[in-house]
Amino acid sequence: MNQATNPNVVLYPDAESMAIHAARHIARNIEEAIRKRGKAMVALAGGTTPEKTYQQLAINDFGIDWSHVYLFLSDERFVPAEDPRSNFNLIQRVLLNSVAIPLDHVFPVPTDERTAAEAAGSYTKTLRKEFEATSKPPRFDLILLGMGNDGHTASLFPGASSLAVEDQWVVAAPPGSLPPPVERITFTYPLLNAAREIVFLVSGEQKAPVLKTVLEGNALPETLPAAGVHPTDGVLTWIVDNAAAERTYSPS
Ligand code: 6PG
C-alpha cells in the first residue's frame, strides 16, 4: 500500500482494543507535552467513534496529570451544550465528569452565541488568548479527528468553501450530507495542519472504502476532506480497527 506522506497506520483487531490503545497513545502524547512544555494543548474529536476511547481515558489511570491539560474541540454542532447532538455533551458525560481537569482548562465551542459565525469568531479569540497566538495558527500538541463515510473530517465536508480557507483558524460550516443536519463550527486546514500530532480514529467496515482511498494517497481533499490533513511539521497517525482497514490491506 502506498501510504500518503507515510502516515503511521496502527491496526487493532476490534473497536475495543483500538480504544484502549488509542487512550494509551493519547496519554503518552499528553505526558510528553507536559514534560517538554509544562502543559498539553489537546483538541478532541466529535462523533461517536471516540466515545470508547474517552471511556478508557475516564476509567483507567494512564498517569495523566489532568491539571496540566487544556481541552478544546476540533469541531462542534451549532446546538445547545445540553443537546444530545452536541459533541461537548458527549465528551462531558463520558470523560470530563470523571477526570480532575480544572474547569477553566476546558473550552467548549460557545454555541450559545447568536450565530455559528459568531461562535467561530469567539472560539478563534479563545485560541488566540490561550495560545498567546498572533498571526500563525496555534500549534496543538494533539488533535483527534474522526472520518465520516463521505471522507469528511471535523466539519470539513466535501465541496465545502471551508476547504479553501487559508486565513482563518475556525469557521462556521453549513450542515454536511451526513446527520445531524445542523450548522457546524470547525477547525480549518491551516489550524489542523499546524499540530504536532494529528490522530485519526477510524472504526467499522462502513469506513473501509474511503479509508483505503485516503491512505493510498491519491484522494483529493475537495472530494475526501480527510485527505487534506497533513501536519506541516508534525506526525499523522491513523488508529484503525480491522473492519475499517479490511479494504486497505486485503490482497486485491
Ligand atoms: C462530528 C464529528 C465528525 C466525525 C465523523 C465520524 O461532529 O460529527 O466531528 O467529523 O468525526 O462524522 O463520525 P463517527 O465517529 O460517528 O463515525
Short mmCIF file of N, CA and C in Angstrom, two decimals, residues 90-238:
data_model
loop_
_atom_site.label_atom_id
_atom_site.label_comp_id
_atom_site.label_asym_id
_atom_site.label_seq_id
_atom_site.Cartn_x
_atom_site.Cartn_y
_atom_site.Cartn_z
N LEU A 90 -21.31 14.90 24.78
CA LEU A 90 -20.79 13.53 24.91
C LEU A 90 -19.47 13.53 25.68
N ILE A 91 -18.58 14.43 25.33
CA ILE A 91 -17.24 14.47 25.97
C ILE A 91 -17.38 14.76 27.47
N GLN A 92 -18.30 15.65 27.82
CA GLN A 92 -18.51 15.98 29.24
C GLN A 92 -19.02 14.77 30.01
N ARG A 93 -20.05 14.09 29.41
CA ARG A 93 -20.67 12.95 30.10
C ARG A 93 -19.68 11.80 30.26
N VAL A 94 -18.94 11.52 29.18
CA VAL A 94 -18.12 10.30 29.16
C VAL A 94 -16.75 10.52 29.79
N LEU A 95 -16.21 11.72 29.65
CA LEU A 95 -14.82 11.93 30.10
C LEU A 95 -14.71 13.00 31.19
N LEU A 96 -15.19 14.20 30.92
CA LEU A 96 -14.88 15.33 31.81
C LEU A 96 -15.47 15.16 33.20
N ASN A 97 -16.61 14.48 33.30
CA ASN A 97 -17.22 14.28 34.62
C ASN A 97 -16.43 13.28 35.46
N SER A 98 -15.41 12.62 34.85
CA SER A 98 -14.68 11.56 35.55
C SER A 98 -13.21 11.87 35.79
N VAL A 99 -12.71 12.99 35.28
CA VAL A 99 -11.28 13.28 35.46
C VAL A 99 -11.12 14.65 36.14
N ALA A 100 -9.98 14.82 36.81
CA ALA A 100 -9.76 16.03 37.62
C ALA A 100 -9.13 17.13 36.78
N ILE A 101 -9.81 17.51 35.71
CA ILE A 101 -9.31 18.62 34.89
C ILE A 101 -9.95 19.91 35.40
N PRO A 102 -9.17 20.95 35.65
CA PRO A 102 -9.75 22.21 36.14
C PRO A 102 -10.78 22.75 35.14
N LEU A 103 -11.88 23.25 35.65
CA LEU A 103 -12.96 23.74 34.78
C LEU A 103 -12.45 24.81 33.81
N ASP A 104 -11.50 25.63 34.27
CA ASP A 104 -11.02 26.71 33.38
C ASP A 104 -9.97 26.23 32.38
N HIS A 105 -9.81 24.91 32.32
CA HIS A 105 -8.93 24.33 31.28
C HIS A 105 -9.75 23.66 30.17
N VAL A 106 -11.07 23.80 30.25
CA VAL A 106 -11.95 23.15 29.27
C VAL A 106 -12.65 24.23 28.44
N PHE A 107 -12.52 24.13 27.11
CA PHE A 107 -13.01 25.19 26.22
C PHE A 107 -14.00 24.64 25.19
N PRO A 108 -15.26 24.54 25.59
CA PRO A 108 -16.29 24.15 24.60
C PRO A 108 -16.49 25.28 23.59
N VAL A 109 -16.96 24.95 22.43
CA VAL A 109 -17.31 25.98 21.44
C VAL A 109 -18.55 26.71 21.98
N PRO A 110 -18.55 28.05 21.99
CA PRO A 110 -19.68 28.79 22.58
C PRO A 110 -20.91 28.75 21.68
N THR A 111 -21.66 27.66 21.72
CA THR A 111 -22.82 27.53 20.82
C THR A 111 -24.03 28.32 21.33
N ASP A 112 -23.83 29.09 22.40
CA ASP A 112 -24.92 29.98 22.84
C ASP A 112 -24.81 31.35 22.18
N GLU A 113 -23.81 31.49 21.29
CA GLU A 113 -23.74 32.75 20.52
C GLU A 113 -24.95 32.82 19.56
N ARG A 114 -25.21 34.01 19.04
CA ARG A 114 -26.39 34.19 18.17
C ARG A 114 -26.28 33.39 16.88
N THR A 115 -25.10 33.34 16.30
CA THR A 115 -24.93 32.61 15.02
C THR A 115 -23.70 31.71 15.10
N ALA A 116 -23.64 30.76 14.17
CA ALA A 116 -22.46 29.86 14.10
C ALA A 116 -21.21 30.67 13.77
N ALA A 117 -21.37 31.68 12.94
CA ALA A 117 -20.22 32.52 12.57
C ALA A 117 -19.69 33.26 13.80
N GLU A 118 -20.60 33.76 14.64
CA GLU A 118 -20.15 34.45 15.86
C GLU A 118 -19.48 33.46 16.82
N ALA A 119 -19.99 32.24 16.84
CA ALA A 119 -19.37 31.21 17.70
C ALA A 119 -17.95 30.91 17.21
N ALA A 120 -17.80 30.83 15.89
CA ALA A 120 -16.46 30.58 15.31
C ALA A 120 -15.52 31.73 15.64
N GLY A 121 -16.03 32.95 15.56
CA GLY A 121 -15.21 34.12 15.87
C GLY A 121 -14.78 34.14 17.32
N SER A 122 -15.71 33.82 18.20
CA SER A 122 -15.38 33.79 19.64
C SER A 122 -14.34 32.70 19.93
N TYR A 123 -14.53 31.54 19.28
CA TYR A 123 -13.58 30.44 19.54
C TYR A 123 -12.19 30.81 19.06
N THR A 124 -12.15 31.52 17.96
CA THR A 124 -10.85 31.98 17.44
C THR A 124 -10.17 32.89 18.47
N LYS A 125 -10.95 33.76 19.07
CA LYS A 125 -10.39 34.67 20.11
C LYS A 125 -9.88 33.85 21.31
N THR A 126 -10.63 32.82 21.67
CA THR A 126 -10.20 31.96 22.78
C THR A 126 -8.87 31.29 22.46
N LEU A 127 -8.74 30.78 21.24
CA LEU A 127 -7.48 30.14 20.83
C LEU A 127 -6.34 31.15 20.87
N ARG A 128 -6.61 32.34 20.35
CA ARG A 128 -5.57 33.37 20.31
C ARG A 128 -5.08 33.67 21.73
N LYS A 129 -6.02 33.74 22.67
CA LYS A 129 -5.68 34.06 24.06
C LYS A 129 -4.94 32.90 24.73
N GLU A 130 -5.49 31.70 24.61
CA GLU A 130 -4.91 30.56 25.35
C GLU A 130 -3.54 30.13 24.78
N PHE A 131 -3.33 30.37 23.49
CA PHE A 131 -2.03 30.01 22.89
C PHE A 131 -1.11 31.21 22.79
N GLU A 132 -1.65 32.38 23.25
CA GLU A 132 -0.88 33.64 23.09
C GLU A 132 -0.39 33.74 21.64
N ALA A 133 -1.35 33.39 20.74
CA ALA A 133 -1.02 33.34 19.31
C ALA A 133 -1.19 34.72 18.69
N THR A 134 -0.43 34.96 17.66
CA THR A 134 -0.58 36.24 16.94
C THR A 134 -1.07 35.92 15.53
N SER A 135 -0.14 35.83 14.58
CA SER A 135 -0.59 35.64 13.19
C SER A 135 -0.58 34.16 12.80
N LYS A 136 0.41 33.41 13.31
CA LYS A 136 0.50 31.99 12.91
C LYS A 136 -0.55 31.16 13.66
N PRO A 137 -1.06 30.09 13.02
CA PRO A 137 -2.05 29.25 13.69
C PRO A 137 -1.48 28.63 14.96
N PRO A 138 -2.26 28.54 16.02
CA PRO A 138 -1.81 27.86 17.25
C PRO A 138 -1.40 26.42 16.94
N ARG A 139 -0.38 25.94 17.69
CA ARG A 139 0.16 24.60 17.43
C ARG A 139 -0.29 23.67 18.56
N PHE A 140 -1.32 22.89 18.29
CA PHE A 140 -1.79 21.92 19.28
C PHE A 140 -0.76 20.80 19.44
N ASP A 141 -0.66 20.27 20.65
CA ASP A 141 0.18 19.08 20.85
C ASP A 141 -0.49 17.86 20.23
N LEU A 142 -1.82 17.85 20.29
CA LEU A 142 -2.56 16.70 19.76
C LEU A 142 -3.94 17.16 19.32
N ILE A 143 -4.30 16.77 18.10
CA ILE A 143 -5.66 16.96 17.62
C ILE A 143 -6.22 15.59 17.24
N LEU A 144 -7.34 15.23 17.83
CA LEU A 144 -8.03 13.98 17.47
C LEU A 144 -9.05 14.30 16.39
N LEU A 145 -9.17 13.40 15.43
CA LEU A 145 -10.16 13.57 14.36
C LEU A 145 -10.84 12.23 14.08
N GLY A 146 -12.07 12.31 13.62
CA GLY A 146 -12.75 11.14 13.07
C GLY A 146 -12.85 11.34 11.56
N MET A 147 -13.47 10.37 10.91
CA MET A 147 -13.69 10.49 9.46
C MET A 147 -15.06 9.92 9.13
N GLY A 148 -15.85 10.68 8.40
CA GLY A 148 -17.18 10.21 8.02
C GLY A 148 -17.09 9.27 6.82
N ASN A 149 -18.21 8.58 6.54
CA ASN A 149 -18.24 7.65 5.39
C ASN A 149 -18.02 8.39 4.07
N ASP A 150 -18.24 9.72 4.11
CA ASP A 150 -18.05 10.54 2.89
C ASP A 150 -16.66 11.17 2.87
N GLY A 151 -15.83 10.80 3.83
CA GLY A 151 -14.47 11.33 3.85
C GLY A 151 -14.34 12.66 4.55
N HIS A 152 -15.43 13.17 5.12
CA HIS A 152 -15.29 14.45 5.86
C HIS A 152 -14.53 14.20 7.15
N THR A 153 -13.93 15.29 7.65
CA THR A 153 -13.29 15.22 8.95
C THR A 153 -13.51 16.55 9.65
N ALA A 154 -13.52 16.53 10.96
CA ALA A 154 -14.02 17.67 11.74
C ALA A 154 -15.38 17.99 11.11
N SER A 155 -15.59 19.27 10.73
CA SER A 155 -16.81 19.56 9.94
C SER A 155 -16.42 20.16 8.60
N LEU A 156 -15.34 19.60 8.07
CA LEU A 156 -14.88 19.95 6.71
C LEU A 156 -15.52 18.92 5.76
N PHE A 157 -16.54 19.36 5.05
CA PHE A 157 -17.32 18.44 4.22
C PHE A 157 -16.93 18.54 2.75
N PRO A 158 -17.13 17.48 1.97
CA PRO A 158 -16.78 17.51 0.54
C PRO A 158 -17.40 18.72 -0.16
N GLY A 159 -16.57 19.39 -0.95
CA GLY A 159 -17.07 20.50 -1.77
C GLY A 159 -17.33 21.78 -0.99
N ALA A 160 -17.03 21.80 0.29
CA ALA A 160 -17.36 22.99 1.11
C ALA A 160 -16.34 24.11 0.90
N SER A 161 -16.80 25.35 1.04
CA SER A 161 -15.91 26.50 0.86
C SER A 161 -14.86 26.53 1.99
N SER A 162 -15.19 25.92 3.12
CA SER A 162 -14.25 25.90 4.27
C SER A 162 -12.95 25.17 3.92
N LEU A 163 -12.99 24.33 2.88
CA LEU A 163 -11.78 23.57 2.50
C LEU A 163 -10.71 24.50 1.92
N ALA A 164 -11.14 25.64 1.41
CA ALA A 164 -10.20 26.55 0.73
C ALA A 164 -9.72 27.67 1.66
N VAL A 165 -10.24 27.69 2.89
CA VAL A 165 -9.88 28.78 3.81
C VAL A 165 -8.41 28.68 4.21
N GLU A 166 -7.70 29.82 4.04
CA GLU A 166 -6.27 29.82 4.39
C GLU A 166 -5.95 30.85 5.48
N ASP A 167 -6.91 31.77 5.71
CA ASP A 167 -6.59 32.89 6.62
C ASP A 167 -7.44 32.87 7.89
N GLN A 168 -8.12 31.77 8.13
CA GLN A 168 -8.90 31.65 9.38
C GLN A 168 -8.63 30.30 10.03
N TRP A 169 -8.74 30.24 11.34
CA TRP A 169 -8.44 29.02 12.09
C TRP A 169 -9.71 28.22 12.38
N VAL A 170 -10.81 28.96 12.57
CA VAL A 170 -12.09 28.31 12.90
C VAL A 170 -13.18 29.01 12.09
N VAL A 171 -14.03 28.23 11.43
CA VAL A 171 -15.10 28.85 10.63
C VAL A 171 -16.43 28.15 10.90
N ALA A 172 -17.49 28.82 10.54
CA ALA A 172 -18.83 28.20 10.56
C ALA A 172 -18.99 27.41 9.27
N ALA A 173 -19.74 26.33 9.34
CA ALA A 173 -19.94 25.48 8.15
C ALA A 173 -21.40 25.06 8.09
N PRO A 174 -21.96 25.02 6.89
CA PRO A 174 -23.34 24.55 6.76
C PRO A 174 -23.40 23.05 7.06
N PRO A 175 -24.60 22.51 7.28
CA PRO A 175 -24.73 21.07 7.55
C PRO A 175 -24.10 20.26 6.42
N GLY A 176 -23.45 19.16 6.79
CA GLY A 176 -22.93 18.27 5.74
C GLY A 176 -24.04 17.34 5.27
N SER A 177 -23.69 16.40 4.40
CA SER A 177 -24.72 15.48 3.87
C SER A 177 -25.06 14.40 4.89
N LEU A 178 -24.16 14.21 5.88
CA LEU A 178 -24.43 13.17 6.87
C LEU A 178 -25.09 13.79 8.11
N PRO A 179 -25.87 13.05 8.82
CA PRO A 179 -26.55 13.62 10.01
C PRO A 179 -25.52 14.01 11.07
N PRO A 180 -25.81 14.90 12.02
CA PRO A 180 -27.06 15.64 12.09
C PRO A 180 -27.03 16.88 11.19
N PRO A 181 -28.18 17.20 10.58
CA PRO A 181 -28.22 18.32 9.62
C PRO A 181 -28.32 19.68 10.33
N VAL A 182 -27.27 19.99 11.08
CA VAL A 182 -27.25 21.28 11.77
C VAL A 182 -25.98 22.03 11.36
N GLU A 183 -26.00 23.33 11.52
CA GLU A 183 -24.81 24.12 11.23
C GLU A 183 -23.66 23.66 12.13
N ARG A 184 -22.46 23.87 11.67
CA ARG A 184 -21.29 23.40 12.40
C ARG A 184 -20.31 24.56 12.62
N ILE A 185 -19.36 24.31 13.54
CA ILE A 185 -18.19 25.16 13.71
C ILE A 185 -17.00 24.20 13.58
N THR A 186 -15.99 24.58 12.79
CA THR A 186 -14.92 23.62 12.53
C THR A 186 -13.54 24.28 12.46
N PHE A 187 -12.53 23.51 12.91
CA PHE A 187 -11.15 23.90 12.63
C PHE A 187 -10.97 23.86 11.10
N THR A 188 -10.07 24.68 10.61
CA THR A 188 -9.74 24.67 9.19
C THR A 188 -8.41 23.94 8.98
N TYR A 189 -8.05 23.71 7.73
CA TYR A 189 -6.78 23.01 7.46
C TYR A 189 -5.57 23.76 8.03
N PRO A 190 -5.50 25.09 7.92
CA PRO A 190 -4.30 25.76 8.49
C PRO A 190 -4.13 25.46 9.98
N LEU A 191 -5.23 25.43 10.72
CA LEU A 191 -5.12 25.14 12.16
C LEU A 191 -4.81 23.67 12.39
N LEU A 192 -5.52 22.79 11.69
CA LEU A 192 -5.28 21.35 11.86
C LEU A 192 -3.82 21.02 11.56
N ASN A 193 -3.35 21.51 10.40
CA ASN A 193 -2.03 21.07 9.92
C ASN A 193 -0.86 21.74 10.62
N ALA A 194 -1.17 22.62 11.58
CA ALA A 194 -0.11 23.21 12.41
C ALA A 194 0.21 22.33 13.62
N ALA A 195 -0.56 21.28 13.82
CA ALA A 195 -0.43 20.47 15.04
C ALA A 195 0.87 19.67 15.08
N ARG A 196 1.33 19.37 16.29
CA ARG A 196 2.50 18.48 16.46
C ARG A 196 2.11 17.04 16.10
N GLU A 197 0.90 16.64 16.48
CA GLU A 197 0.42 15.33 16.08
C GLU A 197 -1.08 15.37 15.85
N ILE A 198 -1.50 14.72 14.78
CA ILE A 198 -2.93 14.53 14.49
C ILE A 198 -3.18 13.03 14.51
N VAL A 199 -4.19 12.61 15.27
CA VAL A 199 -4.56 11.20 15.33
C VAL A 199 -5.98 11.03 14.82
N PHE A 200 -6.11 10.24 13.76
CA PHE A 200 -7.43 9.84 13.27
C PHE A 200 -7.85 8.57 13.99
N LEU A 201 -9.10 8.53 14.43
CA LEU A 201 -9.68 7.30 15.00
C LEU A 201 -10.77 6.84 14.03
N VAL A 202 -10.54 5.68 13.39
CA VAL A 202 -11.49 5.21 12.36
C VAL A 202 -11.85 3.75 12.62
N SER A 203 -13.13 3.50 12.74
CA SER A 203 -13.58 2.15 13.11
C SER A 203 -14.80 1.75 12.28
N GLY A 204 -14.87 0.49 11.90
CA GLY A 204 -16.08 -0.01 11.25
C GLY A 204 -15.93 -0.18 9.75
N GLU A 205 -16.62 -1.23 9.24
CA GLU A 205 -16.47 -1.58 7.83
C GLU A 205 -17.03 -0.50 6.89
N GLN A 206 -17.96 0.32 7.41
CA GLN A 206 -18.55 1.32 6.52
C GLN A 206 -17.53 2.40 6.15
N LYS A 207 -16.44 2.45 6.90
CA LYS A 207 -15.39 3.45 6.59
C LYS A 207 -14.33 2.86 5.64
N ALA A 208 -14.39 1.55 5.42
CA ALA A 208 -13.29 0.86 4.71
C ALA A 208 -13.01 1.41 3.31
N PRO A 209 -14.04 1.64 2.47
CA PRO A 209 -13.72 2.12 1.11
C PRO A 209 -13.01 3.47 1.12
N VAL A 210 -13.51 4.39 1.95
CA VAL A 210 -12.91 5.73 1.97
C VAL A 210 -11.51 5.68 2.60
N LEU A 211 -11.36 4.88 3.66
CA LEU A 211 -10.04 4.80 4.31
C LEU A 211 -8.99 4.30 3.32
N LYS A 212 -9.35 3.30 2.54
CA LYS A 212 -8.39 2.76 1.54
C LYS A 212 -7.98 3.87 0.58
N THR A 213 -8.96 4.60 0.07
CA THR A 213 -8.66 5.66 -0.93
C THR A 213 -7.79 6.74 -0.32
N VAL A 214 -8.12 7.14 0.90
CA VAL A 214 -7.33 8.21 1.54
C VAL A 214 -5.91 7.74 1.84
N LEU A 215 -5.76 6.54 2.36
CA LEU A 215 -4.41 6.06 2.72
C LEU A 215 -3.56 5.78 1.48
N GLU A 216 -4.22 5.50 0.37
CA GLU A 216 -3.41 5.25 -0.85
C GLU A 216 -2.76 6.53 -1.36
N GLY A 217 -3.27 7.65 -0.88
CA GLY A 217 -2.57 8.91 -1.16
C GLY A 217 -2.98 9.61 -2.42
N ASN A 218 -4.00 9.09 -3.14
CA ASN A 218 -4.36 9.81 -4.36
C ASN A 218 -5.75 10.44 -4.27
N ALA A 219 -6.25 10.60 -3.06
CA ALA A 219 -7.58 11.23 -2.91
C ALA A 219 -7.42 12.75 -2.94
N LEU A 220 -8.45 13.41 -3.46
CA LEU A 220 -8.46 14.88 -3.48
C LEU A 220 -9.20 15.40 -2.25
N PRO A 221 -8.62 16.37 -1.53
CA PRO A 221 -9.30 16.92 -0.35
C PRO A 221 -10.68 17.48 -0.69
N GLU A 222 -10.83 17.94 -1.91
CA GLU A 222 -12.13 18.51 -2.31
C GLU A 222 -13.23 17.45 -2.21
N THR A 223 -12.86 16.23 -2.53
CA THR A 223 -13.90 15.17 -2.50
C THR A 223 -13.83 14.34 -1.22
N LEU A 224 -12.62 14.17 -0.68
CA LEU A 224 -12.45 13.43 0.58
C LEU A 224 -11.61 14.30 1.51
N PRO A 225 -12.24 15.20 2.23
CA PRO A 225 -11.50 16.19 3.05
C PRO A 225 -10.46 15.61 4.01
N ALA A 226 -10.66 14.39 4.49
CA ALA A 226 -9.64 13.81 5.39
C ALA A 226 -8.29 13.73 4.68
N ALA A 227 -8.31 13.69 3.34
CA ALA A 227 -7.05 13.60 2.57
C ALA A 227 -6.27 14.90 2.61
N GLY A 228 -6.90 15.96 3.08
CA GLY A 228 -6.21 17.26 3.16
C GLY A 228 -5.49 17.47 4.48
N VAL A 229 -5.54 16.47 5.34
CA VAL A 229 -4.90 16.60 6.66
C VAL A 229 -3.48 16.07 6.59
N HIS A 230 -2.52 16.99 6.60
CA HIS A 230 -1.09 16.61 6.56
C HIS A 230 -0.33 17.61 7.44
N PRO A 231 -0.01 17.25 8.67
CA PRO A 231 0.70 18.20 9.54
C PRO A 231 1.95 18.75 8.85
N THR A 232 2.08 20.05 8.82
CA THR A 232 3.23 20.69 8.14
C THR A 232 4.54 20.26 8.78
N ASP A 233 4.54 20.27 10.11
CA ASP A 233 5.74 19.87 10.85
C ASP A 233 5.28 19.06 12.06
N GLY A 234 4.73 17.89 11.74
CA GLY A 234 4.17 17.07 12.81
C GLY A 234 3.92 15.66 12.33
N VAL A 235 3.30 14.88 13.17
CA VAL A 235 3.09 13.45 12.91
C VAL A 235 1.61 13.20 12.62
N LEU A 236 1.35 12.37 11.60
CA LEU A 236 -0.02 11.96 11.28
C LEU A 236 -0.15 10.48 11.62
N THR A 237 -1.07 10.17 12.52
CA THR A 237 -1.24 8.78 12.96
C THR A 237 -2.69 8.35 12.73
N TRP A 238 -2.84 7.19 12.13
CA TRP A 238 -4.18 6.60 11.94
C TRP A 238 -4.32 5.42 12.88
#
